[in-house]
Coordinates of C-alpha atoms and ligand atoms in Angstrom, one line a residue:
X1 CA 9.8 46.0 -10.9
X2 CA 11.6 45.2 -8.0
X3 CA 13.1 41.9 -9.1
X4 CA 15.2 44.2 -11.3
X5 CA 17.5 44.7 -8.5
X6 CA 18.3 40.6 -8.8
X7 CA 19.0 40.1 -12.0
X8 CA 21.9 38.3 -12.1
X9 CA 23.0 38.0 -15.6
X10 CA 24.2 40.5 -18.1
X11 CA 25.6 39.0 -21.1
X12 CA 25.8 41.1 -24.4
X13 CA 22.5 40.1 -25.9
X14 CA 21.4 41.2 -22.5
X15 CA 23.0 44.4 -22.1
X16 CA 20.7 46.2 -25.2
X17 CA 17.7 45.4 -23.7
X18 CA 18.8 46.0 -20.4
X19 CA 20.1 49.8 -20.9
X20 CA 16.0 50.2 -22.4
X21 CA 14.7 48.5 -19.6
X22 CA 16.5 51.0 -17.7
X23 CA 15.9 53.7 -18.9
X24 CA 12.1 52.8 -19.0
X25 CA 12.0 52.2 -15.3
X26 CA 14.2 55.5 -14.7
X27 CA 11.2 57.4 -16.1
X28 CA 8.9 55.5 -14.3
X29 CA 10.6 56.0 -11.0
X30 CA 11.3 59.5 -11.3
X31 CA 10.8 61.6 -8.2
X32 CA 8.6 58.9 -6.6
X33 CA 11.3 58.4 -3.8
X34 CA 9.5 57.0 -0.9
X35 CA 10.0 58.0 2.2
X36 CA 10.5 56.7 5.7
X37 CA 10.8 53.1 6.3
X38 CA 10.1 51.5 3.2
X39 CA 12.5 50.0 0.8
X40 CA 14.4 52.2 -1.9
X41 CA 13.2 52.2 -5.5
X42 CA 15.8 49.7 -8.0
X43 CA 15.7 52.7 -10.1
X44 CA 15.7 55.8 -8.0
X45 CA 15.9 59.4 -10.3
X46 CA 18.8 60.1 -12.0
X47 CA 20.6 62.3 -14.2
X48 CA 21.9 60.0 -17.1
X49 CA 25.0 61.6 -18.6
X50 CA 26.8 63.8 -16.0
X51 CA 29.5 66.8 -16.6
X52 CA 33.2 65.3 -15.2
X53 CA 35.2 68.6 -13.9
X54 CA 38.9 67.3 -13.5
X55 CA 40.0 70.9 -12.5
X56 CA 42.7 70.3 -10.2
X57 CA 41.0 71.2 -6.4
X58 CA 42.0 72.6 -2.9
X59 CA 40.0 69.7 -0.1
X60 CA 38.5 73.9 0.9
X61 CA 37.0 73.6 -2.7
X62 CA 35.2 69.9 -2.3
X63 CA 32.3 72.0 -1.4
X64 CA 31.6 70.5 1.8
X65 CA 28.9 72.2 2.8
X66 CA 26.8 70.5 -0.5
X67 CA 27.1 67.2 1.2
X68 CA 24.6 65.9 3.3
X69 CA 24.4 66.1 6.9
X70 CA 23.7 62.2 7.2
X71 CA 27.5 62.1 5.9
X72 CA 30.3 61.7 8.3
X73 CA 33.7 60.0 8.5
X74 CA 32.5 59.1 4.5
X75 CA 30.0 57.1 6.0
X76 CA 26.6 58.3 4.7
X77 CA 23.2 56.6 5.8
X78 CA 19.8 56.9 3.3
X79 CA 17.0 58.7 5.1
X80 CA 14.6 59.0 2.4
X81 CA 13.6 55.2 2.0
X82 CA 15.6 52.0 3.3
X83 CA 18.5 51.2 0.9
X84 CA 18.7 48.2 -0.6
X85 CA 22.6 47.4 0.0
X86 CA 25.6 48.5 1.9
X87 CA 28.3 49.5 0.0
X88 CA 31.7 49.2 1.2
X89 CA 33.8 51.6 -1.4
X90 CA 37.6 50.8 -1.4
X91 CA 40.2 52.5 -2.6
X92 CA 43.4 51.3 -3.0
X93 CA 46.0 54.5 -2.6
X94 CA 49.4 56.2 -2.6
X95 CA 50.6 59.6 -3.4
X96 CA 47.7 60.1 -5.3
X97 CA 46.0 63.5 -2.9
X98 CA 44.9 65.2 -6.2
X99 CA 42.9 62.4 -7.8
X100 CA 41.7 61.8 -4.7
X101 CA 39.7 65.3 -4.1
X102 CA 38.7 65.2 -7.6
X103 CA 37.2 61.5 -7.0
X104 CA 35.4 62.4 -3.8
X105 CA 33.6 65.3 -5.0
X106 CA 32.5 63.3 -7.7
X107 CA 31.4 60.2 -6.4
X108 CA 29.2 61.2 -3.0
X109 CA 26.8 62.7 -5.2
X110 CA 26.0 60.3 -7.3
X111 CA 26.1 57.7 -4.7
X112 CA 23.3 59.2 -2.4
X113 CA 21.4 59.7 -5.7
X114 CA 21.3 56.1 -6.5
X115 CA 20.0 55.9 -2.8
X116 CA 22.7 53.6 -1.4
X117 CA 23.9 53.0 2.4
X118 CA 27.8 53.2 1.8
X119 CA 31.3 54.0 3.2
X120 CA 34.2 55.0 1.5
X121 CA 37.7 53.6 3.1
X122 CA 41.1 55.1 1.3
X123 CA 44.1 52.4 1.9
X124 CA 47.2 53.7 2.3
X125 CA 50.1 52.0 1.3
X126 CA 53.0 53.3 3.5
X127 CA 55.7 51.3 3.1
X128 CA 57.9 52.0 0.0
X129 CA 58.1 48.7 -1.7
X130 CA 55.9 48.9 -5.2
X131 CA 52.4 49.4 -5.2
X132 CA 50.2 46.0 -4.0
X133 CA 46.9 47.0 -5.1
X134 CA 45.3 43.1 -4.2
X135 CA 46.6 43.8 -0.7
X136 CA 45.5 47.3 -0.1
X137 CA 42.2 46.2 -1.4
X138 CA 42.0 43.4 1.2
X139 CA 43.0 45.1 3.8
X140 CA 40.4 47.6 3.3
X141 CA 37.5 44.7 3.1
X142 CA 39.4 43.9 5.8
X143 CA 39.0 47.2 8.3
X144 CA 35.5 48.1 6.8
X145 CA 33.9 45.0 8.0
X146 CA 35.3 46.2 11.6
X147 CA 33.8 49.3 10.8
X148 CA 30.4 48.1 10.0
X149 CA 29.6 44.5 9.8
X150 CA 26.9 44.6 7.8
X151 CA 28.6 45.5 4.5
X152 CA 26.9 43.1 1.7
X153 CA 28.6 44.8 -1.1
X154 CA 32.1 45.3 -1.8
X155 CA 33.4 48.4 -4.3
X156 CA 36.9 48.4 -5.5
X157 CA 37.3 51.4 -7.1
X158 CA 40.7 52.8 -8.6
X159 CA 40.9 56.5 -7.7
X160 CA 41.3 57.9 -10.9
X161 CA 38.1 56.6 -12.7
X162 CA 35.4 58.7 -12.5
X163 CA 31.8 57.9 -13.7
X164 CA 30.2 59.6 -16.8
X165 CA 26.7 58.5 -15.8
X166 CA 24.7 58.1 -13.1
X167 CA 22.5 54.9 -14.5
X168 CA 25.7 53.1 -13.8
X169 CA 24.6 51.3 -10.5
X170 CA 26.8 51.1 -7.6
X171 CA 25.1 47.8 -6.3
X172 CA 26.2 44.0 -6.1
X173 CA 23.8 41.0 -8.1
X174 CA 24.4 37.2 -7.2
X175 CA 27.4 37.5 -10.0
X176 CA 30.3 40.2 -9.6
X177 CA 29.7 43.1 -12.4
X178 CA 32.5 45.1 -13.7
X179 CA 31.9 48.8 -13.5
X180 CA 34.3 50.3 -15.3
X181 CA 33.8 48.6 -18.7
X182 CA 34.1 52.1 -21.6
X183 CA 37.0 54.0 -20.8
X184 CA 38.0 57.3 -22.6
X185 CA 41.7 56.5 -22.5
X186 CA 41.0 53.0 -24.8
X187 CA 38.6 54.7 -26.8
X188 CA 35.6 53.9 -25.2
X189 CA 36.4 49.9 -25.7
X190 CA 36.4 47.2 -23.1
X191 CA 40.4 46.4 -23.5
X192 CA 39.6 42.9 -23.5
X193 CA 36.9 40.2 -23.0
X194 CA 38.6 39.0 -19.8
X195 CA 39.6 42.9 -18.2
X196 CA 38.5 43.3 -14.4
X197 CA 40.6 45.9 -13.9
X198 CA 39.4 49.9 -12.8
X199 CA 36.1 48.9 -10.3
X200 CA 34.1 46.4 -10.0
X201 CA 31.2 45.5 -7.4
X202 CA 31.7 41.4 -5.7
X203 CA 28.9 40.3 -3.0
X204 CA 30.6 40.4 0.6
X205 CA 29.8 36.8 0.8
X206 CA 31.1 36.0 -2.4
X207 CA 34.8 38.1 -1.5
X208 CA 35.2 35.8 1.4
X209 CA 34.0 32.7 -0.9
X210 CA 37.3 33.2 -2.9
X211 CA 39.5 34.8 -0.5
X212 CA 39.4 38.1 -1.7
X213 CA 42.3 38.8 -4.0
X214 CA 46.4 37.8 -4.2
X215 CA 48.4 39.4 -1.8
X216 CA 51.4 38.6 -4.1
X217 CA 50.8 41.0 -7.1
X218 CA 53.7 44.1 -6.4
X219 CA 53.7 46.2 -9.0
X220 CA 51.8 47.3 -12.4
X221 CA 49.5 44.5 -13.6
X222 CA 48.2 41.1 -12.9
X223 CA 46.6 41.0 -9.7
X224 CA 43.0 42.2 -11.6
X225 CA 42.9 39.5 -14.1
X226 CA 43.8 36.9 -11.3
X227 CA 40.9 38.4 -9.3
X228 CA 38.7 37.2 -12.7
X229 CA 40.3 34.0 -12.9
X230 CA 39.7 33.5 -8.9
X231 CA 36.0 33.8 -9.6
X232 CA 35.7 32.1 -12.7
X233 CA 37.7 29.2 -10.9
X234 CA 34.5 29.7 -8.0
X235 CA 31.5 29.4 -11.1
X236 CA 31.0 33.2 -11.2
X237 CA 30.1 34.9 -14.2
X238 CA 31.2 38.8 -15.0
X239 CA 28.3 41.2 -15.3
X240 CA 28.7 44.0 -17.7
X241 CA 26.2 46.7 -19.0
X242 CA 26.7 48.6 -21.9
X243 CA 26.3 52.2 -22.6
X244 CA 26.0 53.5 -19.6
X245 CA 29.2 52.4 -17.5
X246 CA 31.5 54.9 -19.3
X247 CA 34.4 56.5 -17.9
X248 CA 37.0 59.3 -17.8
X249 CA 40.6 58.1 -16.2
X250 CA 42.4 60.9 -14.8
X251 CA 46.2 61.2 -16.4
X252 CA 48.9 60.0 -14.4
X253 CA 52.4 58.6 -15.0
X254 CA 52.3 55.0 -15.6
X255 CA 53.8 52.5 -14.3
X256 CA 56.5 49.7 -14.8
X257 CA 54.7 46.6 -15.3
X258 CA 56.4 43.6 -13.1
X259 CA 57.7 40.9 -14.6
X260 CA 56.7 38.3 -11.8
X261 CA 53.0 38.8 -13.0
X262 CA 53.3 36.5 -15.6
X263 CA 54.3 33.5 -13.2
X264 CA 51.9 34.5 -10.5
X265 CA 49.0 34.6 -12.5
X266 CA 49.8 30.6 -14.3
X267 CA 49.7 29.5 -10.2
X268 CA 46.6 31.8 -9.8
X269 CA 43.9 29.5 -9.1
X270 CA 46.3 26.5 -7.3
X271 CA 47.5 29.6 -4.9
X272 CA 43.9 31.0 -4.3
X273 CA 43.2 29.1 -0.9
X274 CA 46.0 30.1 0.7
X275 CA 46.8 34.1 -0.6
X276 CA 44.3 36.2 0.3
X277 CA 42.4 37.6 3.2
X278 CA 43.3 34.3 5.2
X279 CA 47.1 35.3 4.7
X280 CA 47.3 38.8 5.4
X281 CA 49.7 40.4 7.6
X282 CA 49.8 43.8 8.2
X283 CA 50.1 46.8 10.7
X284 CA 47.6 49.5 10.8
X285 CA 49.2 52.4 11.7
X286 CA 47.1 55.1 11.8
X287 CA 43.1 55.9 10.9
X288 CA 41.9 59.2 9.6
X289 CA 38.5 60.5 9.9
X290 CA 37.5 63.1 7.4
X291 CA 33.9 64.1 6.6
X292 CA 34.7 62.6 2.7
X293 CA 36.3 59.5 3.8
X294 CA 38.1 57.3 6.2
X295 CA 41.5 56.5 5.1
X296 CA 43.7 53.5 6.8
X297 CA 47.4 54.0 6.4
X298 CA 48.9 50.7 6.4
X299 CA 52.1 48.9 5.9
X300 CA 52.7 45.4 5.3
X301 CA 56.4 43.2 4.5
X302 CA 57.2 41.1 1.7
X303 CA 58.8 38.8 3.4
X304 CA 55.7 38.5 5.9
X305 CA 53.3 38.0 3.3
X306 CA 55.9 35.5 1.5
X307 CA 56.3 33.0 4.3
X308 CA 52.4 33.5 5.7
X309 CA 51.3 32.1 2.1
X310 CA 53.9 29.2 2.3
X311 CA 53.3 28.7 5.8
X312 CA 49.2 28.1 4.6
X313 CA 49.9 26.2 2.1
X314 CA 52.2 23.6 4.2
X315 CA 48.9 23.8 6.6
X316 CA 46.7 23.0 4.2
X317 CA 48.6 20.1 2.4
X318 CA 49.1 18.5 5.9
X319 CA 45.3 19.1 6.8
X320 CA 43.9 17.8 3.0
X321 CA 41.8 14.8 3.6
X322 CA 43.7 11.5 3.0
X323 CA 41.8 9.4 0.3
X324 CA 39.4 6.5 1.3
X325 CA 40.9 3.6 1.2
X326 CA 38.6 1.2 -1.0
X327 CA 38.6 -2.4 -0.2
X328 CA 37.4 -5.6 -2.3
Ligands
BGN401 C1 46.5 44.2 -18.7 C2 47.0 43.9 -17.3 C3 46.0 44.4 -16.3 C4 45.6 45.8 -16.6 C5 45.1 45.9 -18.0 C6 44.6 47.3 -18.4 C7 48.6 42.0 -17.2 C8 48.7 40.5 -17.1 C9 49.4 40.0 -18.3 C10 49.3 38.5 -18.5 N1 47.3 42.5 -17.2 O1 47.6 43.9 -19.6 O2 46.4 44.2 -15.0 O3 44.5 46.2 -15.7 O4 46.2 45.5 -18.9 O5 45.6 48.3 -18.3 O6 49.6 42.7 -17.3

């Protein structure tokens, strides 16, 4: 039963059996948590379908006092068995306070349900140039791993999608899966085969593999399907399971999409070596410690990030190993 934690392929023929399996398993697994040093159950008990309350909330209504002890600065650390991953939960952020309280009081739950070691970092963008969301989510990767160094599991995770089930696994396999595949606001329809978008889970090892994601995406759009072209480029595959990874998106404004995206994303690939978590530069200017979360308020220049990519990709064309010569 164990191995089911490694599967490492989901493809749609998959994904039926897959959502019985689970569900199978669930049952069997139900309230036999195991205590003390040995290793959490794949399928722990859960609830299946869950209520979504998007009531607006005051951070005195997050009922704080319903939260485990074992959580602090959003770090929270399994005591009933020995979790199988560490979860580093990222959240890329800006004027968003609202979404945010709703998110948080929705998401601890279910993550110490599904019996998981995991922090949950908010990145702040501060500076008042459009939204980088591929920055903010390295920077994040970034600061957690300075946090706790043992992360194996990255979690991007857009503030305003909130999980309608609980069988949805927080967890990384060998391959990245895509979390946030049924949406209410299309209909409950993937948008399209190649979407990455919303939250998604990438091995630690396999983040650094592709140096993480663009730096140059500002503004609406883009910088997710890059990310899916990054690790396609690598020989990664995108896991999806049906059914069960449903969601409700919170209502916001929407905005512009930028126009650059187009041209970024044709130079994806060729630019992936040298924008990314190698050519970051940023300042961290401040670090909050709440019981719910940690959030990192950053800032970061355009120009800056502009000549440390072409300043790594001059490096790297000079460094490229010249050719053997071949003799007769
Ligand atoms: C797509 C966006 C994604 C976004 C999804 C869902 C682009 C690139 C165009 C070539 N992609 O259209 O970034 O997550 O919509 O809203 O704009």
């Amino acid at each position: 039963m164990e191995n089911l934690c490694e599967i490492d392929y989901i493809n749609k023929k998959m994904a039926k059996e897959l959502d019985k399996i689970y569900s199978v398993v669930s049952n069997v697994f139900k309230n036999d948590v195991s205590s003390g040093e040995s290793l959490c159950p794949c399928m722990p008990s859960l609830k299946g379908r869950l209520a979504i309350d998007t009531t607006p909330k005051y951070w005195s209504d997050i009922r704080k006092e319903d939260f485990s002890i074992h959580l602090k600065n959003g770090h929270f650390w399994q005591t009933q068995c020995r979790a199988r991953q560490h979860l580093a939960i990222i959240i890329p952020f800006r004027d968003r306070e609202s979404h945010l309280k709703i998110f948080l009081n929705h998401i601890h739950p279910i993550l110490q349900r599904q019996l998981h070691n995991y922090g949950i970092y908010v990145v702040e963008q501060a500076n008042n140039d459009e939204f980088n969301r591929g920055a903010l989510i390295n920077i994040g990767y970034l600061e957690a791993i300075k946090d706790h160094s043992d992360y194996s599991c990255v979690i991007f995770h857009d503030v305003d999608m909130l999980p309608e089930d609980d069988r949805n696994l927080y967890n990384c396999l060998d391959h990245p899966k895509h979390l946030t595949v049924l949406i209410n606001k299309s209909n409950y329809r993937l948008y399209y085969r190649t979407y990455f978008g919303g939250a998604g889970a990438i091995k630690s090892d396999v983040f650094e593999e592709i140096n993480g994601m663009s730096n140059s995406f500002y503004g609406w759009g883009g910088e997710d399907d890059d990310l899916y072209n990054r690790l396609k480029s690598h020989g990664y595959k995108i896991l999806r399971s049906s059914k069960v990874s449903r969601y409700t998106m919170l209502n916001h404004t929407e905005a512009d999409a930028a126009p650059s995206r187009f041209n970024l994303l044709r130079m994806g690939t060729r630019r992936s070596k040298y924008d990314g978590l190698n050519s970051l530069r940023y300042k961290l200017l401040s670090t909050k410690r709440d019981k719910l979360y940690t959030k990192f308020r950053v800032t970061f220049k355009k120009s800056n990030i502009r000549r440390t990519i072409r300043y790594k990709r001059k490096s790297q064309k000079k460094n490229k190993p010249q050719k053997a010569k071949t003799f007769k």
